[in-house]
mmCIF file of C-alpha atoms in Angstrom:
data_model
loop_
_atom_site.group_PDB
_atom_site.id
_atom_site.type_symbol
_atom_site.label_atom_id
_atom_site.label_comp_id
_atom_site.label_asym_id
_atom_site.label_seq_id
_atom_site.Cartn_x
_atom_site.Cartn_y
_atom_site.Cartn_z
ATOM 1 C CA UNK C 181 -15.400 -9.940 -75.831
ATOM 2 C CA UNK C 182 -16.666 -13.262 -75.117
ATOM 3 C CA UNK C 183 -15.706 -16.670 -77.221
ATOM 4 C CA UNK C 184 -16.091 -16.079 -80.522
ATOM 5 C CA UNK C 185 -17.429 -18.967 -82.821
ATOM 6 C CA UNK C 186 -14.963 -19.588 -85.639
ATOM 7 C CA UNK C 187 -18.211 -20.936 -88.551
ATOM 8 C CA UNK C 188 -15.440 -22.036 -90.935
ATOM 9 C CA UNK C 189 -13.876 -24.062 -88.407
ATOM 10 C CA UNK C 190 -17.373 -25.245 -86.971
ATOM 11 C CA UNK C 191 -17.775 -26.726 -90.348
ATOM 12 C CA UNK C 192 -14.946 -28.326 -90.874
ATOM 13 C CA UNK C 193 -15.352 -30.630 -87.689
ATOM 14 C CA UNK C 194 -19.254 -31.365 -88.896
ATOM 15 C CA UNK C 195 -17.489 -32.532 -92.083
ATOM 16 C CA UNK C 196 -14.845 -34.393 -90.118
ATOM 17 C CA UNK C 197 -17.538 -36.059 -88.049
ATOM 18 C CA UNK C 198 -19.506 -37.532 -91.234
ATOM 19 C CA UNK C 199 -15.199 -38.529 -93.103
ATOM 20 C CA UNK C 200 -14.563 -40.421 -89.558
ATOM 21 C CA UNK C 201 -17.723 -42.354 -89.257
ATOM 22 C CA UNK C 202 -17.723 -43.120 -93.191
ATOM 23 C CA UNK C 203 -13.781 -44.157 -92.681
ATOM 24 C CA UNK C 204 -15.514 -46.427 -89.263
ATOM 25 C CA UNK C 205 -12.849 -44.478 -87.472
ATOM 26 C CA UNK C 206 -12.509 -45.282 -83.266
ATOM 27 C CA UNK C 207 -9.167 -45.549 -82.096
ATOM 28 C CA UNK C 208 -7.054 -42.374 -81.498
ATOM 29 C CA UNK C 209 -4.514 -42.932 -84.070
ATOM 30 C CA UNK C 210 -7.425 -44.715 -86.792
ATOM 31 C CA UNK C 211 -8.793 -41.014 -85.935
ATOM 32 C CA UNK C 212 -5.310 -38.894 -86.474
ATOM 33 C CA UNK C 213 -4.728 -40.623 -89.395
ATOM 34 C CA UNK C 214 -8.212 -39.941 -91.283
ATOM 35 C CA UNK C 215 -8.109 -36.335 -89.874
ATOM 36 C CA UNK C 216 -4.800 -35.555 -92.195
ATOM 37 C CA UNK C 217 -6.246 -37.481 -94.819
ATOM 38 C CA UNK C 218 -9.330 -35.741 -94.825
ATOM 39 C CA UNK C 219 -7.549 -31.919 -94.027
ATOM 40 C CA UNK C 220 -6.069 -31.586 -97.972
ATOM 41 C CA UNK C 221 -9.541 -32.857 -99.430
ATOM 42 C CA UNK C 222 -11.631 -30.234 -97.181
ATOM 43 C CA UNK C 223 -9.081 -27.462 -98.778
ATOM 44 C CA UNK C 224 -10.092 -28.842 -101.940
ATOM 45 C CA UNK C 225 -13.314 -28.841 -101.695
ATOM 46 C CA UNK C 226 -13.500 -25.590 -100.810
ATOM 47 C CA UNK C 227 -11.334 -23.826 -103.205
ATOM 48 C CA UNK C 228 -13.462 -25.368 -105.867
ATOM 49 C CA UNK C 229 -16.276 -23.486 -104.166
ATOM 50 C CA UNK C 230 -18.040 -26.940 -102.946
ATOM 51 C CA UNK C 231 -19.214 -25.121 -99.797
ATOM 52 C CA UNK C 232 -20.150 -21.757 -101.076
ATOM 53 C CA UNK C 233 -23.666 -22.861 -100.484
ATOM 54 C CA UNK C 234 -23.436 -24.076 -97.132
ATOM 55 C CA UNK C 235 -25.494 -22.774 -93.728
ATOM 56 C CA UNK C 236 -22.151 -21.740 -91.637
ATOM 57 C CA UNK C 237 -20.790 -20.422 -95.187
ATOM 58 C CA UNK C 238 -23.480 -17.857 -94.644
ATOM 59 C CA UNK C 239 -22.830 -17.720 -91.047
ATOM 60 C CA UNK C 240 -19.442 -17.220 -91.572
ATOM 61 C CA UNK C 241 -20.453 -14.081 -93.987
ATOM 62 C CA UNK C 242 -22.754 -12.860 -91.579
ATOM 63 C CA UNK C 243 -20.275 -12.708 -88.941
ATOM 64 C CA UNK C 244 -17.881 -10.838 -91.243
ATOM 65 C CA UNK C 245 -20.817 -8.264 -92.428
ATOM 66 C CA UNK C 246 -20.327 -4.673 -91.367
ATOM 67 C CA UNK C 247 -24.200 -3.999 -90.931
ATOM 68 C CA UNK C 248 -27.124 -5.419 -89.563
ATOM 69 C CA UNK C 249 -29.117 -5.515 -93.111
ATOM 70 C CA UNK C 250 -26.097 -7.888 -94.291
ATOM 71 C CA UNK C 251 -25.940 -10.087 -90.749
ATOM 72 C CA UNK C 252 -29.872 -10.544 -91.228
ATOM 73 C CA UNK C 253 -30.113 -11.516 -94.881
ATOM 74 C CA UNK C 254 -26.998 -13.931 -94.323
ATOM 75 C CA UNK C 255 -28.168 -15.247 -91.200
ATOM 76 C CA UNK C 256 -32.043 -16.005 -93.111
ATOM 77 C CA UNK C 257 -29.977 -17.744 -95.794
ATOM 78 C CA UNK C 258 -28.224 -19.988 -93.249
ATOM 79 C CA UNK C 259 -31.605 -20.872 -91.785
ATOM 80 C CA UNK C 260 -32.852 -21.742 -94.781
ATOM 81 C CA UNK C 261 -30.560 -24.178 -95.738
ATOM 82 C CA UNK C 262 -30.373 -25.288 -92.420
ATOM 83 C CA UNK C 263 -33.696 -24.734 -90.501
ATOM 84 C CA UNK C 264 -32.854 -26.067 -87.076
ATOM 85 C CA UNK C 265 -29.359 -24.269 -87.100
ATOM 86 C CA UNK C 266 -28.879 -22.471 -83.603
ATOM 87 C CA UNK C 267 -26.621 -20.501 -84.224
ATOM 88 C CA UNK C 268 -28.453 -18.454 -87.197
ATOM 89 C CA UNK C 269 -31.269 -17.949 -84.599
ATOM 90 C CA UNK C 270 -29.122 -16.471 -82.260
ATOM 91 C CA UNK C 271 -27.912 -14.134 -84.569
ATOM 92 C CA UNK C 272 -30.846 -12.982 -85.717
ATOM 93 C CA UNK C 273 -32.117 -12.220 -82.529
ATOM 94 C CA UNK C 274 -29.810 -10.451 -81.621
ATOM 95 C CA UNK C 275 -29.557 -8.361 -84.580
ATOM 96 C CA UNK C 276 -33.446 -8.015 -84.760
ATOM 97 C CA UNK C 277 -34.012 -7.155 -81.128
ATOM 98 C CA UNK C 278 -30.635 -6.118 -80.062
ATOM 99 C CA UNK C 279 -31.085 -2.896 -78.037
ATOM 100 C CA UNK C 280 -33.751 -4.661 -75.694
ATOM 101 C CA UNK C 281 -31.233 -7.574 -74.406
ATOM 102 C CA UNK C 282 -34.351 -8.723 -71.834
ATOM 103 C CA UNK C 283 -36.567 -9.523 -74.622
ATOM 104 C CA UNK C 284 -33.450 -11.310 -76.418
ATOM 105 C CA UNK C 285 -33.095 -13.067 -73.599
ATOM 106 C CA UNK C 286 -36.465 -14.241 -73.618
ATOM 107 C CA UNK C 287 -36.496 -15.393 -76.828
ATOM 108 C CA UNK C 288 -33.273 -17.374 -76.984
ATOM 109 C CA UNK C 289 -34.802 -18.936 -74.157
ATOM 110 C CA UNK C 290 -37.323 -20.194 -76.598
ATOM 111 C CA UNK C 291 -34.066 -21.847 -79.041
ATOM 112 C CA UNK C 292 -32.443 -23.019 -76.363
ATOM 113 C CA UNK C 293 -35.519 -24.942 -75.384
ATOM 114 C CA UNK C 294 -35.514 -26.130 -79.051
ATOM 115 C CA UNK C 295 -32.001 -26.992 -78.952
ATOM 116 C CA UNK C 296 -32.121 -29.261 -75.571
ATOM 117 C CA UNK C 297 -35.180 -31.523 -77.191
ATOM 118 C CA UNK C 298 -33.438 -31.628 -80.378
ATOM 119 C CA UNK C 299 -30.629 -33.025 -78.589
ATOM 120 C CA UNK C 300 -32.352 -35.622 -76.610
ATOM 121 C CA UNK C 301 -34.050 -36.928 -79.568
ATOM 122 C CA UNK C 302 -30.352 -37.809 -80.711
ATOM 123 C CA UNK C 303 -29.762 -39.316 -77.041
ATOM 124 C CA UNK C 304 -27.562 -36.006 -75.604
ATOM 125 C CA UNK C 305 -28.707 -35.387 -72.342
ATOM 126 C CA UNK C 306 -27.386 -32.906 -69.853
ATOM 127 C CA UNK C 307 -26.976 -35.594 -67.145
ATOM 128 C CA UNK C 308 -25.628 -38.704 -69.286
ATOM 129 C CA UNK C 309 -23.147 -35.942 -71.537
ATOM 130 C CA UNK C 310 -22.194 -33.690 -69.002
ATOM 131 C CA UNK C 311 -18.496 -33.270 -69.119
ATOM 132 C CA UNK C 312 -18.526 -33.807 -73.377
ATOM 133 C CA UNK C 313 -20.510 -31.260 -74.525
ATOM 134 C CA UNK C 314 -17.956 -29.189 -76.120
ATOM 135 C CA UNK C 315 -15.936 -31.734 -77.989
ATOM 136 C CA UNK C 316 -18.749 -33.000 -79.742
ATOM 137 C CA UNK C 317 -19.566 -31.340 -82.702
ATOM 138 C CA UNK C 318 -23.183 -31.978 -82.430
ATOM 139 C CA UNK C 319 -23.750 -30.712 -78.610
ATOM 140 C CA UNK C 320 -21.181 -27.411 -79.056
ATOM 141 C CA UNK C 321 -23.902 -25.016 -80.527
ATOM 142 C CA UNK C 322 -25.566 -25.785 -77.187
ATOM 143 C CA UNK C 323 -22.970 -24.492 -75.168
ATOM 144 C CA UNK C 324 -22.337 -21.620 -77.734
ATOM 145 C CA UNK C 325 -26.224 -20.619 -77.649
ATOM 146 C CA UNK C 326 -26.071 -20.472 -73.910
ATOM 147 C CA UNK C 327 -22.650 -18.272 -73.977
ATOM 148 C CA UNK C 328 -24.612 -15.810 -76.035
ATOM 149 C CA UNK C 329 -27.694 -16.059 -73.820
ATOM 150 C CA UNK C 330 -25.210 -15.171 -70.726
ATOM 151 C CA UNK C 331 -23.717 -12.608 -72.442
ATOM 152 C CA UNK C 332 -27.357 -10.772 -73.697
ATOM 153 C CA UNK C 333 -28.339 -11.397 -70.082
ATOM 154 C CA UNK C 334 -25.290 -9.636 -68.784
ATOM 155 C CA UNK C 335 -26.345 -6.596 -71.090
ATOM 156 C CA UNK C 336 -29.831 -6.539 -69.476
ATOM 157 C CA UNK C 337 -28.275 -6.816 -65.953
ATOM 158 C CA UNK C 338 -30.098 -10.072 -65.397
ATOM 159 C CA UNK C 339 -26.941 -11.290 -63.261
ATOM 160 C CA UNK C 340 -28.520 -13.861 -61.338
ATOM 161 C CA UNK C 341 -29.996 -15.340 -64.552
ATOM 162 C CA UNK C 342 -26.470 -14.810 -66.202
ATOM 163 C CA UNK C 343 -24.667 -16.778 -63.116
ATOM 164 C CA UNK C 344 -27.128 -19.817 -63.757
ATOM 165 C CA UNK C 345 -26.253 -19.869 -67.364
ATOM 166 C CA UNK C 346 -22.721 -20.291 -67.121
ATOM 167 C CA UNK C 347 -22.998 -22.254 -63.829
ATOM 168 C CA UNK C 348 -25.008 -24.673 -66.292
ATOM 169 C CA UNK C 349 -21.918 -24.504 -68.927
ATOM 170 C CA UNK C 350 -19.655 -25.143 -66.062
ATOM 171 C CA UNK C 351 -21.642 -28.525 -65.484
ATOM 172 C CA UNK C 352 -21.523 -29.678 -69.241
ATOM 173 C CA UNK C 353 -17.727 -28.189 -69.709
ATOM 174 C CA UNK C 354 -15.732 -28.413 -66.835
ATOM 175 C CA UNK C 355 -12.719 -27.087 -68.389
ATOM 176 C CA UNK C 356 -14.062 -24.378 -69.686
ATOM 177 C CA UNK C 357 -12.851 -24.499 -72.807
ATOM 178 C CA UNK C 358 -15.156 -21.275 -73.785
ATOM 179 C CA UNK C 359 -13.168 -19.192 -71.029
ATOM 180 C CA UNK C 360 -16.620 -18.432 -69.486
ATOM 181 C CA UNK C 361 -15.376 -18.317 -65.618
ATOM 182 C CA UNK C 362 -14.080 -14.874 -65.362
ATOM 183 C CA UNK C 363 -18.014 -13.333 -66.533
ATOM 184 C CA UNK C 364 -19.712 -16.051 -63.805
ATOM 185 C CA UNK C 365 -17.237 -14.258 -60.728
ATOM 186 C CA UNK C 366 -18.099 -10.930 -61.873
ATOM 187 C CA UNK C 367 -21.493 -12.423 -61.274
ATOM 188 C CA UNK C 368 -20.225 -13.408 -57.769
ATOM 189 C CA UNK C 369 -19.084 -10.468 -56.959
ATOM 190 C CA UNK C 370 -21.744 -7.961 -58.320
ATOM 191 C CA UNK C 371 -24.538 -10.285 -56.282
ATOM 192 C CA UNK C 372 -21.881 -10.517 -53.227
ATOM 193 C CA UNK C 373 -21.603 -14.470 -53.004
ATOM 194 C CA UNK C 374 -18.532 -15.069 -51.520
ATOM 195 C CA UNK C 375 -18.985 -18.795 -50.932
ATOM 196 C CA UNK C 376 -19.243 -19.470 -54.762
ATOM 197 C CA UNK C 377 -16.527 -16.747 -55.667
ATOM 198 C CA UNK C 378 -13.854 -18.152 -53.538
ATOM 199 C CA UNK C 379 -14.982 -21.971 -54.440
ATOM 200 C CA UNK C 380 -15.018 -20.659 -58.187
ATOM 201 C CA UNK C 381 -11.403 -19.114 -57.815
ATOM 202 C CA UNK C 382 -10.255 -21.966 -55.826
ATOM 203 C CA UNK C 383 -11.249 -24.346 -58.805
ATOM 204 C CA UNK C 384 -10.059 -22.226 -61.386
ATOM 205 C CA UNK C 385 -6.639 -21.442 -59.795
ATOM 206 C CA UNK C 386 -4.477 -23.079 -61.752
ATOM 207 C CA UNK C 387 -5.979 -22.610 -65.118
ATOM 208 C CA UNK C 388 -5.109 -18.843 -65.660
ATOM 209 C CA UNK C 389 -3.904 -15.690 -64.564
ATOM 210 C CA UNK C 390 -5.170 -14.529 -61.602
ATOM 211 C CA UNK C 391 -6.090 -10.692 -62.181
ATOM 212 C CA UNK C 392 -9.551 -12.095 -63.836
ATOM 213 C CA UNK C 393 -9.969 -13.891 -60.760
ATOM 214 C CA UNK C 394 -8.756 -11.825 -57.882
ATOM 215 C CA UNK C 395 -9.916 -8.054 -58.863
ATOM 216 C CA UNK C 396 -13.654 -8.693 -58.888
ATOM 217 C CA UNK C 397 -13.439 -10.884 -55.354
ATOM 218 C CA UNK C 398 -11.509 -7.667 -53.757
ATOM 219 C CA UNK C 399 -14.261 -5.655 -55.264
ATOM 220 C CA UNK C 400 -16.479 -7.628 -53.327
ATOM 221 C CA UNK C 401 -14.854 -7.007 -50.130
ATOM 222 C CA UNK C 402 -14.319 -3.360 -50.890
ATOM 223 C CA UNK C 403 -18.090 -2.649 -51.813
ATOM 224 C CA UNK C 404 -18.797 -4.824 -48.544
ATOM 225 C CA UNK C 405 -16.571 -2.114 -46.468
ATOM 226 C CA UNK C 406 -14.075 -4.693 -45.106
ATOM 227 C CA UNK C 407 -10.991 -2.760 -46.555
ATOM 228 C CA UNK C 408 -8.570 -5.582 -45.186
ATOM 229 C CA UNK C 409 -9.741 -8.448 -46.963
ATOM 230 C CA UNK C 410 -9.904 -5.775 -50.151
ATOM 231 C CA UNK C 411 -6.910 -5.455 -49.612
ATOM 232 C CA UNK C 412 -5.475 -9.033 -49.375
ATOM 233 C CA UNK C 413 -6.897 -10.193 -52.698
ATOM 234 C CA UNK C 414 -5.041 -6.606 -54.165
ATOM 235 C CA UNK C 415 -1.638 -7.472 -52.569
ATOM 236 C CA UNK C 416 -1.984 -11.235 -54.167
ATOM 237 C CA UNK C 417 -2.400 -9.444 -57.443
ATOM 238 C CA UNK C 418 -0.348 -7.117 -57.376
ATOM 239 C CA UNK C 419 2.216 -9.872 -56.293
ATOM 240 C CA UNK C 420 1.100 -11.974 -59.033
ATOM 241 C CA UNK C 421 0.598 -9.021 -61.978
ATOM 242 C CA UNK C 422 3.286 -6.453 -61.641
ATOM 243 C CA UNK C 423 1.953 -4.344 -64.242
ATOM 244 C CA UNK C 424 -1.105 -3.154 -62.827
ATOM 245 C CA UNK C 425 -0.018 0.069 -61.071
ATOM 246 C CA UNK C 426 0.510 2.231 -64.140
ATOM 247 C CA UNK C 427 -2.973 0.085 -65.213
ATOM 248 C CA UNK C 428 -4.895 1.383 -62.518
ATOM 249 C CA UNK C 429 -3.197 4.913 -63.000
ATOM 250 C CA UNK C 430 -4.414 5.408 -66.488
ATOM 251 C CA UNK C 431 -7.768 4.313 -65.182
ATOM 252 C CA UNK C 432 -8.078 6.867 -62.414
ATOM 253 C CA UNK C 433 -7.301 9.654 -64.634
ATOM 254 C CA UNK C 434 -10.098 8.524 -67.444
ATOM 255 C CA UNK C 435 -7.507 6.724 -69.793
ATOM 256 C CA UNK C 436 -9.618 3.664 -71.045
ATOM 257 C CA UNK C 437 -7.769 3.878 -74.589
ATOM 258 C CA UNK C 438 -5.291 0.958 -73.578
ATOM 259 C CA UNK C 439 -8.347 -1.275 -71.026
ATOM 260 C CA UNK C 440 -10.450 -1.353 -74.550
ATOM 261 C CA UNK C 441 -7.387 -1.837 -77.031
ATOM 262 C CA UNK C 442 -5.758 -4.598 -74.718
ATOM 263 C CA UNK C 443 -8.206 -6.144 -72.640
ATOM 264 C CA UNK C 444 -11.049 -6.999 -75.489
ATOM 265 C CA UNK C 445 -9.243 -9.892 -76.431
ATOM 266 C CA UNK C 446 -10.703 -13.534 -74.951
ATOM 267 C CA UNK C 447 -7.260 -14.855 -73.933
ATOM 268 C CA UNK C 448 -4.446 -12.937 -72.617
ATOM 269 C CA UNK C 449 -0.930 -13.776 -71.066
ATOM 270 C CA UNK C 450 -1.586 -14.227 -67.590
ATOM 271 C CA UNK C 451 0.489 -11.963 -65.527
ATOM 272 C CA UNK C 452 0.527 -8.981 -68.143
ATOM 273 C CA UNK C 453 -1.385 -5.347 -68.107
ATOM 274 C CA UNK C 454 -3.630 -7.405 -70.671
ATOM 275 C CA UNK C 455 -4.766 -9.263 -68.617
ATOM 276 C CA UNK C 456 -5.936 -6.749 -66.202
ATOM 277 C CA UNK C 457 -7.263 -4.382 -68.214
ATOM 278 C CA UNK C 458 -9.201 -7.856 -69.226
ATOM 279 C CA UNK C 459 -10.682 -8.703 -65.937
ATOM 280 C CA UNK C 460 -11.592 -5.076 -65.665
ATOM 281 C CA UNK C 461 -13.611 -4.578 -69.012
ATOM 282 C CA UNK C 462 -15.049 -7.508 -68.321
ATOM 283 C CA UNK C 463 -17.073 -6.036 -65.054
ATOM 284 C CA UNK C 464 -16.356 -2.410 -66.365
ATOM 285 C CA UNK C 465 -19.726 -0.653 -64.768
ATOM 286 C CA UNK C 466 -19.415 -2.507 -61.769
ATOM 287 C CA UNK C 467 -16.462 -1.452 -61.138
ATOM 288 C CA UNK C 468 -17.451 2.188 -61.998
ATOM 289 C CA UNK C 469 -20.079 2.356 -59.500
ATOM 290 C CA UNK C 470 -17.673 2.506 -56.758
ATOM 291 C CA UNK C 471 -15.456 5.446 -57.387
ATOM 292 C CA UNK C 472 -13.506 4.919 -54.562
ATOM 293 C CA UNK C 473 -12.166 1.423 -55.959
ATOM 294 C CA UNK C 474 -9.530 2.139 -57.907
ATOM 295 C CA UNK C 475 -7.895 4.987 -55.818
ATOM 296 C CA UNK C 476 -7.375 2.366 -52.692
ATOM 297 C CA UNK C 477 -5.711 -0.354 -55.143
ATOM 298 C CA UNK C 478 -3.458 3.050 -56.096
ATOM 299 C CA UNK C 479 -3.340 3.941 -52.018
ATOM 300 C CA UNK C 480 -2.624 -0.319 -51.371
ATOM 301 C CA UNK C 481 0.059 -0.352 -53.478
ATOM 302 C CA UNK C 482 1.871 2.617 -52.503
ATOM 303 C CA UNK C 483 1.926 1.359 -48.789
ATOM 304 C CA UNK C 484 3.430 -2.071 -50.073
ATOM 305 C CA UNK C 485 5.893 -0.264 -52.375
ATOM 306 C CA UNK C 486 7.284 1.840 -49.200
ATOM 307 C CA UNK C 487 7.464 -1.251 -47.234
ATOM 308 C CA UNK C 488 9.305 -3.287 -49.798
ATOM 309 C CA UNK C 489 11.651 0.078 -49.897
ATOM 310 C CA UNK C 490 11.972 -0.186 -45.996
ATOM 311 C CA UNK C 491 12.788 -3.707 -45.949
ATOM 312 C CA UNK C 492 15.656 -2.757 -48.380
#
């Protein structure tokens, strides 16, 4: 449910990075122009099977593998031909120590560790690259690795650990370009830290819809007991995201068929049911441990339907 790393595409811009610096490519267009050059011989090259032996080949297989024998044994083949690869570590953590998501955590700790010295050696540093991390092709598995590590943490309800992590991909993307901010106010709002949730919303306002934003700060409210603010934030989405009232209805009577078939999907349209049922999957449980949630959006919206229908 989180970003998912396209390995095909990965490689590509590693390839791109070694055709622009052999081309001495600097300027914008001098870059635009070797790019479609170098797009038809990539093709090539691949058709005639140039890459089938190639560490995010195997990645790429891995990812695509229906069971955890064939993730492992493509994953070991990646890191084989590519020892320092983070990405093939990741995976086979997670595929070797899955169902105890604390002790993955503490062991992509360890790659991530790796990772950051690796990148200093090649003069990326957190505080002299913040801001570039993701469009370089050499400091993105960085930012990937510590997506995953947030997400494993989120799965062993480490959510203080989980809002450092993406505060930290905040810092070295800034525009998010993972999508990462909706997971770090669930954090907010599950560890009731209303000063960073509304600064988060506040700088994410603008950037998409606002039912990932506003249901897990009413939740807040709501599990504080101050039913008015609650209440605010669910007016301002259910002004913003008409949809949401058959949503919530399907929810309240056990209907999660649509909230997993619609909302697993890392970008939605912004004011749509999607996009709802998105911003509730994504803090599912929490939501779930207050029974009462979901009935008083139902009860909030009812009282602002009959007062739209008395103002007519």
């Amino acid at each position: 449910m989180r970003f998912h790393v396209d390995y095909i595409a990965e490689h590509f811009e590693l390839e791109l990075s070694k055709y622009l610096k052999l081309k001495g490519a600097s300027s914008k267009e001098e870059v635009r122009k070797a790019r479609e050059e170098f797009i038809p011989i990539y093709n090539r090259n691949r058709d005639m099977g140039l890459y089938d032996e190639n560490a995010y080949t195997y990645l790429d297989l891995a990812d695509q593998a229906l069971d955890s024998h064939s993730k492992s044994f493509y994953a070991e083949m990646a890191l084989e031909l590519d020892p320092d690869l983070p990405y093939a570590k990741s995976m086979l953590i997670k595929e070797m120590y899955g169902t105890d998501p604390a002790l993955c955590a503490f062991l992509m700790e360890e790659v991530l560790e790796e990772e950051e010295e690796r990148l200093e050696d090649l003069g990326y540093t957190e505080e002299t690259y913040a801001g570039r991390f993701f469009q370089n092709i050499e400091t993105r598995p960085f930012l990937h690795l510590l997506n995953q590590y947030a997400d494993v943490l989120d799965r062993a309800r480490l959510f203080r650990e989980e809002a450092d992590a993406i505060e930290e991909i905040l810092f070295l993307n800034p525009s998010d370009d993972m999508g990462t901010h909706p997971f770090l106010m669930g954090c907010y709002a599950r560890l009731d830290e209303e000063e960073k949730a509304l600064k988060l919303r506040e700088q994410f306002k603008d950037a998409d819809g606002d039912s990932i934003m506003l249901l897990p700060l009413a939740a807040m409210y709501y599990r504080r007991g101050d039913q008015e603010k609650a209440a605010v934030f669910v007016k301002e989405l259910a002004e913003k995201n008409r949809e949401i009232g058959s949503a919530v209805s399907k929810l309240i009577r056990g209907d999660t068929t649509d909230m997993y078939l619609l909302g697993r999907f890392p970008y939605v349209v912004p004011g749509t049911v999607d996009e709802f049922y998105r911003a509730y999957l994504i803090s599912y449980d929490y939501y779930n441990e207050m029974p009462g949630f979901l009935p008083f959006i139902e009860e909030v919206l009812r009282l602002e339907a009959e007062k739209d229908h008395g103002d007519d």
